[in-house]
């Protein structure tokens, strides 16, 4: 699996054999970790491999979230934004719909960023009922949502994204509605069918 993701072929270059063993040892053989690390190493030189593995080896063996986080940290800012949107809102939906929603309100289309996320094995595109759908491993989804949660652990209203109805209602009740509400207003009726745009606007007027 390391060879397939790092080299895009089944057989490893003999020069990288020892490094490949380090990858296997540090990932504890977990398929998801192997995919993520292998994809992160793709296209890198021998020295870049060693540098990347030094980073991975500083992470405790049982901390899969931190291993996954290294791949996220290597993304460009726009790619990170697209990844977090998918992790928080769009896992399991059709690719065409996700692209439309991600492009809404943005000057740049998400296509290139989505391709990078696929190459990094952070998301997958599968065919379901004759439609292409966006898939994401539960652990990767958890990692993305934890990144957002850590933006403000104690106050949901200060986070860049809200996906939990409990957190959203808390924000309104505490009168701490921030720019998030206007930024993601077009997404609310999609995320929570019971919160239509009209209702959200009424709540904004009531609590602001």
mmCIF file of C-alpha atoms in Angstrom:
data_model
loop_
_atom_site.group_PDB
_atom_site.id
_atom_site.type_symbol
_atom_site.label_atom_id
_atom_site.label_comp_id
_atom_site.label_asym_id
_atom_site.label_seq_id
_atom_site.Cartn_x
_atom_site.Cartn_y
_atom_site.Cartn_z
ATOM 1 C CA UNK A 1 0.000 0.000 0.000
ATOM 2 C CA UNK A 2 2.896 2.365 0.741
ATOM 3 C CA UNK A 3 4.411 1.627 -2.655
ATOM 4 C CA UNK A 4 1.106 2.054 -4.428
ATOM 5 C CA UNK A 5 0.478 5.495 -2.911
ATOM 6 C CA UNK A 6 4.017 6.852 -2.722
ATOM 7 C CA UNK A 7 5.276 5.521 -6.064
ATOM 8 C CA UNK A 8 1.962 4.872 -7.862
ATOM 9 C CA UNK A 9 3.211 1.369 -8.612
ATOM 10 C CA UNK A 10 3.325 -1.994 -6.822
ATOM 11 C CA UNK A 11 7.093 -2.467 -6.523
ATOM 12 C CA UNK A 12 9.327 -0.165 -4.514
ATOM 13 C CA UNK A 13 12.595 1.343 -5.721
ATOM 14 C CA UNK A 14 15.402 -0.548 -3.900
ATOM 15 C CA UNK A 15 16.881 2.803 -2.812
ATOM 16 C CA UNK A 16 13.713 3.486 -0.806
ATOM 17 C CA UNK A 17 13.359 0.043 0.761
ATOM 18 C CA UNK A 18 14.788 1.005 4.151
ATOM 19 C CA UNK A 19 12.667 4.147 4.303
ATOM 20 C CA UNK A 20 9.599 2.088 3.400
ATOM 21 C CA UNK A 21 10.293 -0.127 6.400
ATOM 22 C CA UNK A 22 10.292 2.982 8.603
ATOM 23 C CA UNK A 23 6.880 3.928 7.208
ATOM 24 C CA UNK A 24 5.488 0.480 7.993
ATOM 25 C CA UNK A 25 6.936 0.519 11.488
ATOM 26 C CA UNK A 26 5.596 3.947 12.387
ATOM 27 C CA UNK A 27 2.109 3.410 10.972
ATOM 28 C CA UNK A 28 1.678 0.195 12.979
ATOM 29 C CA UNK A 29 0.375 -1.333 9.755
ATOM 30 C CA UNK A 30 -2.870 0.669 9.886
ATOM 31 C CA UNK A 31 -4.220 0.797 6.300
ATOM 32 C CA UNK A 32 -5.476 4.385 6.608
ATOM 33 C CA UNK A 33 -2.174 5.632 8.035
ATOM 34 C CA UNK A 34 -0.266 3.791 5.307
ATOM 35 C CA UNK A 35 -2.417 5.408 2.613
ATOM 36 C CA UNK A 36 -2.053 8.896 4.074
ATOM 37 C CA UNK A 37 1.700 8.685 4.664
ATOM 38 C CA UNK A 38 2.315 7.050 1.293
ATOM 39 C CA UNK A 39 0.315 9.710 -0.547
ATOM 40 C CA UNK A 40 2.065 12.466 1.390
ATOM 41 C CA UNK A 41 5.450 11.116 0.266
ATOM 42 C CA UNK A 42 4.469 10.850 -3.406
ATOM 43 C CA UNK A 43 6.749 12.819 -5.727
ATOM 44 C CA UNK A 44 9.279 13.679 -3.008
ATOM 45 C CA UNK A 45 13.029 13.135 -3.202
ATOM 46 C CA UNK A 46 15.010 10.812 -0.956
ATOM 47 C CA UNK A 47 15.966 13.708 1.343
ATOM 48 C CA UNK A 48 12.362 14.927 1.461
ATOM 49 C CA UNK A 49 11.234 11.405 2.372
ATOM 50 C CA UNK A 50 13.677 11.288 5.272
ATOM 51 C CA UNK A 51 12.664 14.758 6.461
ATOM 52 C CA UNK A 52 8.957 13.881 6.300
ATOM 53 C CA UNK A 53 9.513 10.617 8.159
ATOM 54 C CA UNK A 54 11.470 12.440 10.860
ATOM 55 C CA UNK A 55 8.328 14.526 11.366
ATOM 56 C CA UNK A 56 6.097 11.446 11.525
ATOM 57 C CA UNK A 57 8.446 9.679 13.943
ATOM 58 C CA UNK A 58 8.169 12.525 16.437
ATOM 59 C CA UNK A 59 4.467 11.693 16.737
ATOM 60 C CA UNK A 60 3.450 9.031 19.314
ATOM 61 C CA UNK A 61 2.641 5.724 17.619
ATOM 62 C CA UNK A 62 -0.907 5.627 18.930
ATOM 63 C CA UNK A 63 -1.789 9.188 17.849
ATOM 64 C CA UNK A 64 -3.433 8.492 14.485
ATOM 65 C CA UNK A 65 -5.014 11.965 14.447
ATOM 66 C CA UNK A 66 -1.613 13.647 14.500
ATOM 67 C CA UNK A 67 -0.361 11.379 11.728
ATOM 68 C CA UNK A 68 -3.333 12.413 9.597
ATOM 69 C CA UNK A 69 -2.801 16.063 10.574
ATOM 70 C CA UNK A 70 0.657 16.132 8.939
ATOM 71 C CA UNK A 71 -0.943 15.573 5.540
ATOM 72 C CA UNK A 72 -3.474 18.344 6.221
ATOM 73 C CA UNK A 73 -0.731 20.751 7.313
ATOM 74 C CA UNK A 74 0.976 20.261 3.947
ATOM 75 C CA UNK A 75 -2.036 21.618 2.039
ATOM 76 C CA UNK A 76 -2.299 25.150 0.669
ATOM 77 C CA UNK A 77 -4.729 27.483 2.433
ATOM 78 C CA UNK A 78 -7.491 27.162 -0.165
ATOM 79 C CA UNK A 79 -7.137 23.366 -0.108
ATOM 80 C CA UNK A 80 -7.437 23.413 3.688
ATOM 81 C CA UNK A 81 -10.636 25.444 3.444
ATOM 82 C CA UNK A 82 -12.156 22.996 0.975
ATOM 83 C CA UNK A 83 -11.093 20.024 3.124
ATOM 84 C CA UNK A 84 -12.656 21.499 6.265
ATOM 85 C CA UNK A 85 -15.890 22.313 4.431
ATOM 86 C CA UNK A 86 -16.161 18.713 3.247
ATOM 87 C CA UNK A 87 -15.306 17.301 6.690
ATOM 88 C CA UNK A 88 -17.885 19.512 8.398
ATOM 89 C CA UNK A 89 -20.705 19.546 5.861
ATOM 90 C CA UNK A 90 -20.425 17.512 2.688
ATOM 91 C CA UNK A 91 -19.306 13.951 3.360
ATOM 92 C CA UNK A 92 -21.505 11.497 1.472
ATOM 93 C CA UNK A 93 -23.065 13.927 -0.987
ATOM 94 C CA UNK A 94 -22.789 13.877 -4.777
ATOM 95 C CA UNK A 95 -19.634 15.351 -6.255
ATOM 96 C CA UNK A 96 -21.519 17.750 -8.520
ATOM 97 C CA UNK A 97 -23.566 19.102 -5.611
ATOM 98 C CA UNK A 98 -20.504 19.457 -3.389
ATOM 99 C CA UNK A 99 -18.667 21.379 -6.110
ATOM 100 C CA UNK A 100 -21.620 23.723 -6.574
ATOM 101 C CA UNK A 101 -21.877 24.390 -2.845
ATOM 102 C CA UNK A 102 -18.131 24.898 -2.413
ATOM 103 C CA UNK A 103 -17.996 27.294 -5.358
ATOM 104 C CA UNK A 104 -20.880 29.348 -3.966
ATOM 105 C CA UNK A 105 -19.528 32.612 -2.574
ATOM 106 C CA UNK A 106 -15.976 31.875 -3.697
ATOM 107 C CA UNK A 107 -14.087 33.384 -6.626
ATOM 108 C CA UNK A 108 -12.193 30.155 -7.336
ATOM 109 C CA UNK A 109 -13.664 26.810 -8.338
ATOM 110 C CA UNK A 110 -12.830 23.910 -5.982
ATOM 111 C CA UNK A 111 -11.896 21.398 -8.709
ATOM 112 C CA UNK A 112 -8.108 21.592 -8.308
ATOM 113 C CA UNK A 113 -8.333 21.500 -4.522
ATOM 114 C CA UNK A 114 -10.591 18.452 -4.679
ATOM 115 C CA UNK A 115 -8.077 16.728 -6.957
ATOM 116 C CA UNK A 116 -5.308 17.402 -4.421
ATOM 117 C CA UNK A 117 -7.431 15.967 -1.598
ATOM 118 C CA UNK A 118 -8.037 12.846 -3.676
ATOM 119 C CA UNK A 119 -4.316 12.494 -4.423
ATOM 120 C CA UNK A 120 -3.564 12.878 -0.702
ATOM 121 C CA UNK A 121 -6.186 10.183 0.099
ATOM 122 C CA UNK A 122 -8.025 12.650 2.332
ATOM 123 C CA UNK A 123 -11.196 12.065 0.324
ATOM 124 C CA UNK A 124 -12.374 9.466 -2.183
ATOM 125 C CA UNK A 125 -14.864 9.617 -5.025
ATOM 126 C CA UNK A 126 -17.067 6.538 -5.397
ATOM 127 C CA UNK A 127 -19.922 5.704 -7.720
ATOM 128 C CA UNK A 128 -23.201 5.111 -5.908
ATOM 129 C CA UNK A 129 -26.501 4.584 -7.745
ATOM 130 C CA UNK A 130 -24.936 5.887 -10.965
ATOM 131 C CA UNK A 131 -23.768 9.073 -9.227
ATOM 132 C CA UNK A 132 -20.284 10.103 -8.109
ATOM 133 C CA UNK A 133 -20.248 10.725 -4.356
ATOM 134 C CA UNK A 134 -17.664 12.222 -2.006
ATOM 135 C CA UNK A 135 -16.445 9.822 0.667
ATOM 136 C CA UNK A 136 -14.216 10.462 3.657
ATOM 137 C CA UNK A 137 -12.944 8.045 6.298
ATOM 138 C CA UNK A 138 -14.518 8.598 9.722
ATOM 139 C CA UNK A 139 -11.108 9.247 11.314
ATOM 140 C CA UNK A 140 -10.295 11.890 8.703
ATOM 141 C CA UNK A 141 -13.688 13.516 9.247
ATOM 142 C CA UNK A 142 -13.020 13.522 13.009
ATOM 143 C CA UNK A 143 -9.613 15.107 12.417
ATOM 144 C CA UNK A 144 -11.096 17.894 10.290
ATOM 145 C CA UNK A 145 -13.848 18.658 12.777
ATOM 146 C CA UNK A 146 -11.358 18.644 15.655
ATOM 147 C CA UNK A 147 -9.264 21.250 13.806
ATOM 148 C CA UNK A 148 -12.331 23.490 13.655
ATOM 149 C CA UNK A 149 -13.302 22.774 17.280
ATOM 150 C CA UNK A 150 -9.826 23.784 18.460
ATOM 151 C CA UNK A 151 -10.253 27.215 16.866
ATOM 152 C CA UNK A 152 -12.309 27.991 19.978
ATOM 153 C CA UNK A 153 -12.751 24.973 22.293
ATOM 154 C CA UNK A 154 -15.093 26.671 24.754
ATOM 155 C CA UNK A 155 -17.059 29.026 22.489
ATOM 156 C CA UNK A 156 -18.652 27.558 19.331
ATOM 157 C CA UNK A 157 -19.589 31.024 18.062
ATOM 158 C CA UNK A 158 -15.924 31.843 17.487
ATOM 159 C CA UNK A 159 -15.337 28.870 15.201
ATOM 160 C CA UNK A 160 -15.210 29.135 11.424
ATOM 161 C CA UNK A 161 -17.837 26.414 10.936
ATOM 162 C CA UNK A 162 -20.775 24.993 12.874
ATOM 163 C CA UNK A 163 -22.401 21.667 11.977
ATOM 164 C CA UNK A 164 -24.067 20.667 15.251
ATOM 165 C CA UNK A 165 -27.617 21.914 15.879
ATOM 166 C CA UNK A 166 -26.771 22.036 19.586
ATOM 167 C CA UNK A 167 -23.821 24.384 18.984
ATOM 168 C CA UNK A 168 -25.830 26.559 16.585
ATOM 169 C CA UNK A 169 -28.673 27.028 19.062
ATOM 170 C CA UNK A 170 -26.133 27.742 21.810
ATOM 171 C CA UNK A 171 -24.647 30.524 19.689
ATOM 172 C CA UNK A 172 -28.040 32.135 19.142
ATOM 173 C CA UNK A 173 -29.099 31.739 22.779
ATOM 174 C CA UNK A 174 -25.859 33.286 24.052
ATOM 175 C CA UNK A 175 -26.227 36.210 21.632
ATOM 176 C CA UNK A 176 -22.790 35.467 20.210
ATOM 177 C CA UNK A 177 -23.627 35.252 16.530
ATOM 178 C CA UNK A 178 -20.498 36.156 14.576
ATOM 179 C CA UNK A 179 -19.653 36.722 10.919
ATOM 180 C CA UNK A 180 -19.963 32.967 10.439
ATOM 181 C CA UNK A 181 -23.739 33.295 10.135
ATOM 182 C CA UNK A 182 -23.559 35.640 7.171
ATOM 183 C CA UNK A 183 -20.629 33.844 5.558
ATOM 184 C CA UNK A 184 -22.391 30.487 5.596
ATOM 185 C CA UNK A 185 -25.984 31.691 5.388
ATOM 186 C CA UNK A 186 -26.491 30.008 2.012
ATOM 187 C CA UNK A 187 -25.485 26.660 3.540
ATOM 188 C CA UNK A 188 -27.790 26.644 6.530
ATOM 189 C CA UNK A 189 -30.915 25.296 4.888
ATOM 190 C CA UNK A 190 -28.763 22.554 3.353
ATOM 191 C CA UNK A 191 -27.147 21.557 6.641
ATOM 192 C CA UNK A 192 -30.292 21.805 8.758
ATOM 193 C CA UNK A 193 -33.548 21.431 6.789
ATOM 194 C CA UNK A 194 -35.528 22.841 9.704
ATOM 195 C CA UNK A 195 -33.451 26.044 9.573
ATOM 196 C CA UNK A 196 -34.607 27.723 6.376
ATOM 197 C CA UNK A 197 -32.883 30.895 5.224
ATOM 198 C CA UNK A 198 -35.896 32.891 6.369
ATOM 199 C CA UNK A 199 -35.710 31.416 9.876
ATOM 200 C CA UNK A 200 -31.970 32.080 10.096
ATOM 201 C CA UNK A 201 -32.491 35.707 9.065
ATOM 202 C CA UNK A 202 -35.195 36.069 11.726
ATOM 203 C CA UNK A 203 -32.858 34.618 14.342
ATOM 204 C CA UNK A 204 -30.110 37.005 13.273
ATOM 205 C CA UNK A 205 -32.478 39.953 13.721
ATOM 206 C CA UNK A 206 -33.724 38.642 17.060
ATOM 207 C CA UNK A 207 -30.345 37.963 18.639
ATOM 208 C CA UNK A 208 -28.340 40.861 17.162
#
